[in-house]
Amino acid sequence: MEETYLENHYIQQYFSDVVSMIAERRPDQPLRFMKEYFESIKSGEIVLRRDYDYIRATPANRLAFVSKYGEALNEIAESLSVKDLHCVVELLCFDFPLSTVLHCGQLAAYISWKASSHSKSMDPPPRDPEDLFVPVSTFVRTLRFYLVFEEFFQCSERAIKDAVAALRRSAKKDPKTPLSQLVLTDVHYKQVSASVKATVLASLSNS
């Protein structure tokens, strides 16, 4: 029961981190250092200029990072290119994945396009994510949603991919299986994967 409580509140991760920092930095007043460390968790400052593994370590860290990132972006402009969005995030987290920024940039651009009252007459956003300009507020909401549910989407995509692979193996064992059915399994995988992302889009659009 005690271990479950500690795990649910990520106490061990934070204590392990602060002890490692004390051992490395050897502050003159280690207890004061610990006090300031936990105060910085409460304020959200603890996630600044930390590596991506630390940011992903707890839900509180993820939300705090997106909040600080959003504050920084709001000081710059209402819309930014995906390249600029990544340049800014690297100032806060040196190893933040470009792939995550590109992915969320694409989602944010699509959300903005769908939400526009003129979307029927407007061209959809370009497929190359680096060419995108997206509203900062939409991008920040997309990134927050993506980071909070990152493991869910990864597990869902793996499960879908495994299921489609099993269908392909089963179909290949039957010599009478038409080639079109094998092709359709790949199409089905892409469609179902897209439906998972569509859930995110719908939730964000209505939030």
mmCIF file of C-alpha atoms in Angstrom:
data_model
loop_
_atom_site.group_PDB
_atom_site.id
_atom_site.type_symbol
_atom_site.label_atom_id
_atom_site.label_comp_id
_atom_site.label_asym_id
_atom_site.label_seq_id
_atom_site.Cartn_x
_atom_site.Cartn_y
_atom_site.Cartn_z
ATOM 1 C CA MET A 1 0.000 0.000 0.000
ATOM 2 C CA GLU A 2 2.795 2.441 0.923
ATOM 3 C CA GLU A 3 4.690 1.672 -2.287
ATOM 4 C CA THR A 4 1.550 2.245 -4.338
ATOM 5 C CA TYR A 5 1.023 5.617 -2.666
ATOM 6 C CA LEU A 6 4.595 6.678 -3.366
ATOM 7 C CA GLU A 7 4.348 5.513 -6.973
ATOM 8 C CA ASN A 8 1.040 7.285 -7.551
ATOM 9 C CA HIS A 9 2.529 10.583 -6.413
ATOM 10 C CA TYR A 10 5.963 10.050 -8.031
ATOM 11 C CA ILE A 11 7.696 10.682 -4.714
ATOM 12 C CA GLN A 12 10.583 8.331 -5.460
ATOM 13 C CA GLN A 13 11.373 10.016 -8.777
ATOM 14 C CA TYR A 14 11.605 13.445 -7.184
ATOM 15 C CA PHE A 15 13.639 12.306 -4.197
ATOM 16 C CA SER A 16 16.013 10.379 -6.423
ATOM 17 C CA ASP A 17 16.482 13.455 -8.594
ATOM 18 C CA VAL A 18 17.112 15.889 -5.747
ATOM 19 C CA VAL A 19 19.543 13.524 -4.014
ATOM 20 C CA SER A 20 21.467 13.115 -7.279
ATOM 21 C CA MET A 21 21.636 16.897 -7.661
ATOM 22 C CA ILE A 22 22.878 17.332 -4.088
ATOM 23 C CA ALA A 23 25.555 14.683 -4.590
ATOM 24 C CA GLU A 24 26.683 16.371 -7.796
ATOM 25 C CA ARG A 25 26.570 20.006 -6.698
ATOM 26 C CA ARG A 26 27.433 19.580 -3.002
ATOM 27 C CA PRO A 27 25.624 22.722 -1.780
ATOM 28 C CA ASP A 28 26.691 24.240 1.552
ATOM 29 C CA GLN A 29 23.135 23.921 2.850
ATOM 30 C CA PRO A 30 21.683 20.694 1.434
ATOM 31 C CA LEU A 31 18.406 20.935 3.378
ATOM 32 C CA ARG A 32 17.789 24.424 2.043
ATOM 33 C CA PHE A 33 18.610 23.109 -1.419
ATOM 34 C CA MET A 34 15.955 20.411 -0.981
ATOM 35 C CA LYS A 35 13.425 22.994 0.192
ATOM 36 C CA GLU A 36 14.071 25.164 -2.871
ATOM 37 C CA TYR A 37 13.914 22.096 -5.109
ATOM 38 C CA PHE A 38 10.415 21.155 -3.968
ATOM 39 C CA GLU A 39 9.284 24.779 -4.108
ATOM 40 C CA SER A 40 10.397 24.842 -7.734
ATOM 41 C CA ILE A 41 8.260 21.762 -8.393
ATOM 42 C CA LYS A 42 5.250 23.622 -7.042
ATOM 43 C CA SER A 43 5.994 26.693 -9.168
ATOM 44 C CA GLY A 44 6.827 24.651 -12.262
ATOM 45 C CA GLU A 45 10.307 26.157 -12.584
ATOM 46 C CA ILE A 46 11.914 22.756 -12.002
ATOM 47 C CA VAL A 47 11.297 21.651 -15.592
ATOM 48 C CA LEU A 48 13.206 24.503 -17.222
ATOM 49 C CA ARG A 49 16.488 23.544 -18.895
ATOM 50 C CA ARG A 50 16.092 19.899 -17.897
ATOM 51 C CA ASP A 51 16.364 16.971 -20.300
ATOM 52 C CA TYR A 52 13.354 15.453 -22.008
ATOM 53 C CA ASP A 53 13.411 12.294 -19.879
ATOM 54 C CA TYR A 54 12.929 14.408 -16.752
ATOM 55 C CA ILE A 55 10.064 16.338 -18.333
ATOM 56 C CA ARG A 56 8.315 13.078 -19.247
ATOM 57 C CA ALA A 57 8.952 11.523 -15.828
ATOM 58 C CA THR A 58 5.700 12.721 -14.220
ATOM 59 C CA PRO A 59 2.371 14.166 -15.372
ATOM 60 C CA ALA A 60 3.024 17.288 -13.272
ATOM 61 C CA ASN A 61 6.319 17.846 -15.071
ATOM 62 C CA ARG A 62 4.685 17.535 -18.480
ATOM 63 C CA LEU A 63 1.936 20.016 -17.654
ATOM 64 C CA ALA A 64 4.373 22.451 -16.022
ATOM 65 C CA PHE A 65 6.650 22.356 -19.053
ATOM 66 C CA VAL A 66 3.834 23.039 -21.511
ATOM 67 C CA SER A 67 2.671 25.918 -19.315
ATOM 68 C CA LYS A 68 6.142 27.515 -19.231
ATOM 69 C CA TYR A 69 6.623 26.882 -22.937
ATOM 70 C CA GLY A 70 3.269 28.490 -23.678
ATOM 71 C CA GLU A 71 4.197 31.548 -21.623
ATOM 72 C CA ALA A 72 7.401 31.945 -23.612
ATOM 73 C CA LEU A 73 5.608 31.583 -26.943
ATOM 74 C CA ASN A 74 2.931 34.116 -26.026
ATOM 75 C CA GLU A 75 5.663 36.705 -25.521
ATOM 76 C CA ILE A 76 6.825 36.229 -29.114
ATOM 77 C CA ALA A 77 3.865 36.093 -31.489
ATOM 78 C CA GLU A 78 0.329 34.787 -31.998
ATOM 79 C CA SER A 79 1.444 32.467 -34.827
ATOM 80 C CA LEU A 80 4.813 30.858 -35.501
ATOM 81 C CA SER A 81 6.347 28.435 -37.944
ATOM 82 C CA VAL A 82 7.030 24.910 -36.776
ATOM 83 C CA LYS A 83 10.752 25.599 -37.148
ATOM 84 C CA ASP A 84 10.486 28.586 -34.818
ATOM 85 C CA LEU A 85 8.414 26.581 -32.357
ATOM 86 C CA HIS A 86 11.202 24.021 -32.141
ATOM 87 C CA CYS A 87 13.882 26.691 -31.790
ATOM 88 C CA VAL A 88 12.050 28.130 -28.780
ATOM 89 C CA VAL A 89 11.462 24.784 -27.115
ATOM 90 C CA GLU A 90 15.156 23.927 -27.424
ATOM 91 C CA LEU A 91 15.929 26.938 -25.229
ATOM 92 C CA LEU A 92 13.881 25.307 -22.470
ATOM 93 C CA CYS A 93 14.786 21.669 -23.145
ATOM 94 C CA PHE A 94 17.888 21.038 -25.266
ATOM 95 C CA ASP A 95 16.874 17.557 -26.416
ATOM 96 C CA PHE A 96 13.139 18.066 -26.947
ATOM 97 C CA PRO A 97 12.254 15.856 -29.945
ATOM 98 C CA LEU A 98 11.758 17.640 -33.238
ATOM 99 C CA SER A 99 9.372 14.831 -34.231
ATOM 100 C CA THR A 100 6.976 15.789 -31.418
ATOM 101 C CA VAL A 101 6.932 19.442 -32.485
ATOM 102 C CA LEU A 102 6.372 18.462 -36.126
ATOM 103 C CA HIS A 103 3.572 16.074 -35.226
ATOM 104 C CA CYS A 104 1.780 18.554 -32.967
ATOM 105 C CA GLY A 105 2.331 21.290 -35.537
ATOM 106 C CA GLN A 106 0.522 19.208 -38.149
ATOM 107 C CA LEU A 107 -2.352 18.490 -35.776
ATOM 108 C CA ALA A 108 -2.615 22.141 -34.742
ATOM 109 C CA ALA A 109 -2.640 23.306 -38.361
ATOM 110 C CA TYR A 110 -5.373 20.806 -39.236
ATOM 111 C CA ILE A 111 -7.445 21.819 -36.206
ATOM 112 C CA SER A 112 -7.182 25.481 -37.172
ATOM 113 C CA TRP A 113 -8.114 24.694 -40.762
ATOM 114 C CA LYS A 114 -11.172 22.667 -39.722
ATOM 115 C CA ALA A 115 -12.263 25.309 -37.236
ATOM 116 C CA SER A 116 -12.172 28.064 -39.828
ATOM 117 C CA SER A 117 -15.570 29.151 -41.105
ATOM 118 C CA HIS A 118 -14.007 29.270 -44.573
ATOM 119 C CA SER A 119 -12.465 25.817 -44.433
ATOM 120 C CA LYS A 120 -14.552 24.572 -47.360
ATOM 121 C CA SER A 121 -13.067 27.193 -49.609
ATOM 122 C CA MET A 122 -9.556 27.070 -48.155
ATOM 123 C CA ASP A 123 -6.820 24.682 -49.165
ATOM 124 C CA PRO A 124 -5.834 22.188 -46.464
ATOM 125 C CA PRO A 125 -2.518 22.814 -44.673
ATOM 126 C CA PRO A 126 0.633 21.682 -46.533
ATOM 127 C CA ARG A 127 1.813 18.172 -45.865
ATOM 128 C CA ASP A 128 5.383 19.213 -45.119
ATOM 129 C CA PRO A 129 5.137 20.202 -41.429
ATOM 130 C CA GLU A 130 8.187 22.447 -41.592
ATOM 131 C CA ASP A 131 6.277 24.736 -43.984
ATOM 132 C CA LEU A 132 3.465 25.268 -41.489
ATOM 133 C CA PHE A 133 2.556 28.437 -39.631
ATOM 134 C CA VAL A 134 0.253 27.635 -36.726
ATOM 135 C CA PRO A 135 -1.568 29.636 -34.034
ATOM 136 C CA VAL A 136 0.436 29.444 -30.817
ATOM 137 C CA SER A 137 -2.629 28.869 -28.627
ATOM 138 C CA THR A 138 -3.785 25.901 -30.711
ATOM 139 C CA PHE A 139 -0.294 24.423 -30.816
ATOM 140 C CA VAL A 140 0.092 24.679 -27.027
ATOM 141 C CA ARG A 141 -3.270 22.947 -26.434
ATOM 142 C CA THR A 142 -2.316 20.225 -28.899
ATOM 143 C CA LEU A 143 1.068 19.671 -27.274
ATOM 144 C CA ARG A 144 -0.484 19.510 -23.806
ATOM 145 C CA PHE A 145 -3.000 16.895 -24.912
ATOM 146 C CA TYR A 146 -0.343 14.906 -26.777
ATOM 147 C CA LEU A 147 2.126 14.794 -23.871
ATOM 148 C CA VAL A 148 -0.486 13.874 -21.277
ATOM 149 C CA PHE A 149 -1.779 10.943 -23.348
ATOM 150 C CA GLU A 150 1.445 10.050 -25.162
ATOM 151 C CA GLU A 151 1.678 6.491 -23.817
ATOM 152 C CA PHE A 152 -1.954 5.812 -24.637
ATOM 153 C CA PHE A 153 -1.489 6.790 -28.272
ATOM 154 C CA GLN A 154 1.741 4.815 -28.574
ATOM 155 C CA CYS A 155 0.152 1.688 -27.089
ATOM 156 C CA SER A 156 -2.932 2.087 -29.284
ATOM 157 C CA GLU A 157 -0.850 2.418 -32.424
ATOM 158 C CA ARG A 158 1.254 -0.634 -31.524
ATOM 159 C CA ALA A 159 -1.872 -2.685 -30.821
ATOM 160 C CA ILE A 160 -3.435 -1.664 -34.122
ATOM 161 C CA LYS A 161 -0.227 -2.394 -35.990
ATOM 162 C CA ASP A 162 0.093 -5.846 -34.379
ATOM 163 C CA ALA A 163 -3.533 -6.675 -35.207
ATOM 164 C CA VAL A 164 -3.097 -5.703 -38.840
ATOM 165 C CA ALA A 165 0.156 -7.694 -39.048
ATOM 166 C CA ALA A 166 -1.681 -10.740 -37.709
ATOM 167 C CA LEU A 167 -4.366 -10.295 -40.378
ATOM 168 C CA ARG A 168 -1.691 -10.126 -43.055
ATOM 169 C CA ARG A 169 0.007 -13.303 -41.813
ATOM 170 C CA SER A 170 -3.327 -15.106 -41.716
ATOM 171 C CA ALA A 171 -4.220 -13.931 -45.214
ATOM 172 C CA LYS A 172 -0.855 -14.964 -46.662
ATOM 173 C CA LYS A 173 -1.322 -18.527 -45.426
ATOM 174 C CA ASP A 174 -4.387 -18.866 -47.630
ATOM 175 C CA PRO A 175 -3.272 -19.050 -51.265
ATOM 176 C CA LYS A 176 -6.764 -18.070 -52.359
ATOM 177 C CA THR A 177 -6.507 -14.712 -50.609
ATOM 178 C CA PRO A 178 -6.678 -11.977 -53.267
ATOM 179 C CA LEU A 179 -3.879 -9.437 -53.365
ATOM 180 C CA SER A 180 -6.427 -6.688 -52.811
ATOM 181 C CA GLN A 181 -7.171 -8.041 -49.336
ATOM 182 C CA LEU A 182 -3.500 -7.861 -48.377
ATOM 183 C CA VAL A 183 -3.368 -4.288 -49.566
ATOM 184 C CA LEU A 184 -6.525 -3.440 -47.668
ATOM 185 C CA THR A 185 -4.958 -4.505 -44.371
ATOM 186 C CA ASP A 186 -2.350 -1.771 -44.800
ATOM 187 C CA VAL A 187 -5.080 0.711 -45.673
ATOM 188 C CA HIS A 188 -7.092 -0.437 -42.666
ATOM 189 C CA TYR A 189 -4.106 0.147 -40.373
ATOM 190 C CA LYS A 190 -3.708 3.704 -41.634
ATOM 191 C CA GLN A 191 -7.427 4.376 -41.303
ATOM 192 C CA VAL A 192 -7.666 3.062 -37.746
ATOM 193 C CA SER A 193 -4.511 4.912 -36.722
ATOM 194 C CA ALA A 194 -6.028 8.051 -38.163
ATOM 195 C CA SER A 195 -9.198 7.460 -36.166
ATOM 196 C CA VAL A 196 -7.200 7.520 -32.934
ATOM 197 C CA LYS A 197 -5.763 10.885 -33.926
ATOM 198 C CA ALA A 198 -9.233 12.051 -34.924
ATOM 199 C CA THR A 199 -10.330 11.499 -31.331
ATOM 200 C CA VAL A 200 -7.656 13.958 -30.250
ATOM 201 C CA LEU A 201 -8.703 16.445 -32.895
ATOM 202 C CA ALA A 202 -12.353 16.287 -31.871
ATOM 203 C CA SER A 203 -11.504 16.730 -28.190
ATOM 204 C CA LEU A 204 -9.236 19.679 -28.872
ATOM 205 C CA SER A 205 -11.678 21.351 -31.228
ATOM 206 C CA ASN A 206 -14.427 21.183 -28.610
ATOM 207 C CA SER A 207 -12.262 22.272 -25.676
#
